[in-house]
Tab-separated table of C-alpha atoms in Angstrom:
chain	number	residue	atom	x	y	z
A	1	MET	CA	268.397	425.341	146.446
A	2	ASP	CA	265.502	427.019	144.587
A	3	ILE	CA	262.046	425.762	145.468
A	4	LYS	CA	259.535	426.218	142.716
A	5	ARG	CA	256.333	427.623	144.106
A	6	SER	CA	253.060	427.647	142.234
A	7	ARG	CA	252.070	431.141	141.135
A	8	SER	CA	248.472	432.412	140.492
A	9	PRO	CA	247.943	433.284	136.845
A	10	GLY	CA	245.123	435.696	137.720
A	11	LEU	CA	247.117	437.496	140.259
A	12	ALA	CA	250.076	437.735	137.802
A	13	ALA	CA	247.872	439.109	135.087
A	14	LEU	CA	246.233	441.569	137.440
A	15	LEU	CA	249.688	442.957	138.592
A	16	SER	CA	250.809	443.350	134.953
A	17	ALA	CA	247.561	445.112	134.142
A	18	LEU	CA	248.251	447.510	136.950
A	19	LEU	CA	251.800	448.086	135.920
A	20	PRO	CA	253.454	446.008	133.206
A	21	GLY	CA	256.491	444.279	134.680
A	22	LEU	CA	254.885	443.642	138.095
A	23	GLY	CA	253.466	440.208	137.007
A	24	GLN	CA	256.880	439.184	135.862
A	25	PHE	CA	258.327	440.339	139.100
A	26	TYR	CA	255.772	438.212	140.905
A	27	ASN	CA	256.870	435.300	138.797
A	28	ARG	CA	260.482	436.124	139.720
A	29	GLN	CA	261.451	437.024	136.215
A	30	TRP	CA	263.514	440.050	137.207
A	31	GLY	CA	265.061	440.870	133.881
A	32	LYS	CA	261.903	440.433	131.890
A	33	GLY	CA	259.929	442.513	134.434
A	34	GLY	CA	262.513	445.273	134.193
A	35	GLY	CA	262.368	445.240	130.454
A	36	PHE	CA	258.506	445.475	130.410
A	37	LEU	CA	258.651	448.337	132.879
A	38	VAL	CA	261.390	450.213	131.181
A	39	GLY	CA	259.609	449.734	127.833
A	40	VAL	CA	256.237	451.011	129.093
A	41	LEU	CA	257.760	453.984	130.930
A	42	SER	CA	259.786	454.932	127.786
A	43	LEU	CA	256.737	454.808	125.645
A	44	MET	CA	254.769	456.895	128.060
A	45	VAL	CA	257.564	459.604	128.065
A	46	VAL	CA	257.513	459.675	124.154
A	47	LEU	CA	253.679	459.794	124.275
A	48	SER	CA	253.882	462.695	126.768
A	49	ASN	CA	256.379	464.549	124.609
A	50	LEU	CA	254.304	463.970	121.470
A	51	ALA	CA	251.122	465.140	123.126
A	52	ASP	CA	252.778	468.329	124.459
A	53	GLN	CA	254.448	469.064	121.038
A	54	ALA	CA	250.986	468.570	119.245
A	55	GLN	CA	249.232	470.840	121.625
A	56	LEU	CA	251.851	473.502	121.197
A	57	GLU	CA	251.754	473.170	117.424
A	58	ARG	CA	247.896	473.542	117.478
A	59	LEU	CA	248.062	476.589	119.579
A	60	ALA	CA	250.869	478.241	117.583
A	61	ALA	CA	249.491	477.463	114.138
A	62	ASP	CA	245.787	477.149	115.079
A	63	ALA	CA	245.873	474.154	112.700
A	64	PRO	CA	244.445	470.624	113.069
A	65	LEU	CA	246.509	468.021	114.920
A	66	GLY	CA	249.371	467.126	112.581
A	67	SER	CA	251.154	464.474	114.573
A	68	PHE	CA	248.072	462.303	115.066
A	69	GLY	CA	249.614	459.505	113.264
A	70	SER	CA	252.750	459.460	115.650
A	71	LEU	CA	250.477	459.704	118.679
A	72	LEU	CA	248.322	456.762	117.372
A	73	THR	CA	251.453	454.760	116.656
A	74	VAL	CA	252.891	455.172	120.141
A	75	LEU	CA	249.491	454.439	121.722
A	76	LEU	CA	249.114	451.245	119.815
A	77	LEU	CA	252.712	450.175	120.744
A	78	LEU	CA	251.979	450.973	124.370
A	79	LEU	CA	248.758	448.969	124.210
A	80	ALA	CA	250.481	446.027	122.514
A	81	LEU	CA	253.216	446.062	125.299
A	82	VAL	CA	250.706	446.132	128.041
A	83	ILE	CA	248.694	443.214	126.615
A	84	TRP	CA	251.945	441.214	125.954
A	85	SER	CA	253.007	441.715	129.497
A	86	ILE	CA	249.541	440.558	130.821
A	87	VAL	CA	249.492	437.416	128.708
A	88	ASP	CA	253.166	436.576	129.375
A	89	ALA	CA	252.703	436.950	133.171
A	90	ALA	CA	249.630	434.764	133.159
A	91	ARG	CA	251.179	431.998	130.965
A	92	THR	CA	254.371	431.864	132.961
A	93	ALA	CA	252.400	431.644	136.220
A	94	LYS	CA	250.266	428.793	134.711
A	95	ARG	CA	253.436	426.911	133.835
A	96	THR	CA	254.465	426.964	137.486
A	97	GLN	CA	251.327	425.154	138.358
A	98	GLN	CA	252.197	422.080	136.139
């Protein structure tokens, strides 16, 4: 028997802001939380690799940053995923209050 407990939207949003996926875990959405967490960690790895590659290219060629577009794209995707996680966690928690 699963008893539905009311969740705090503010706490769910805060947890997702700290680490995307935590708010979903708080809301007991294990798969969705894992998906957000894996997505954010994957984008962070890609961002790290792009930043290292860009720094090496600048040092080697003494040229301006060539992969700025790629870095910006990954940063925007990461920001969008974080915002989506925060909004989703808060909305789901709010639905448990109704």
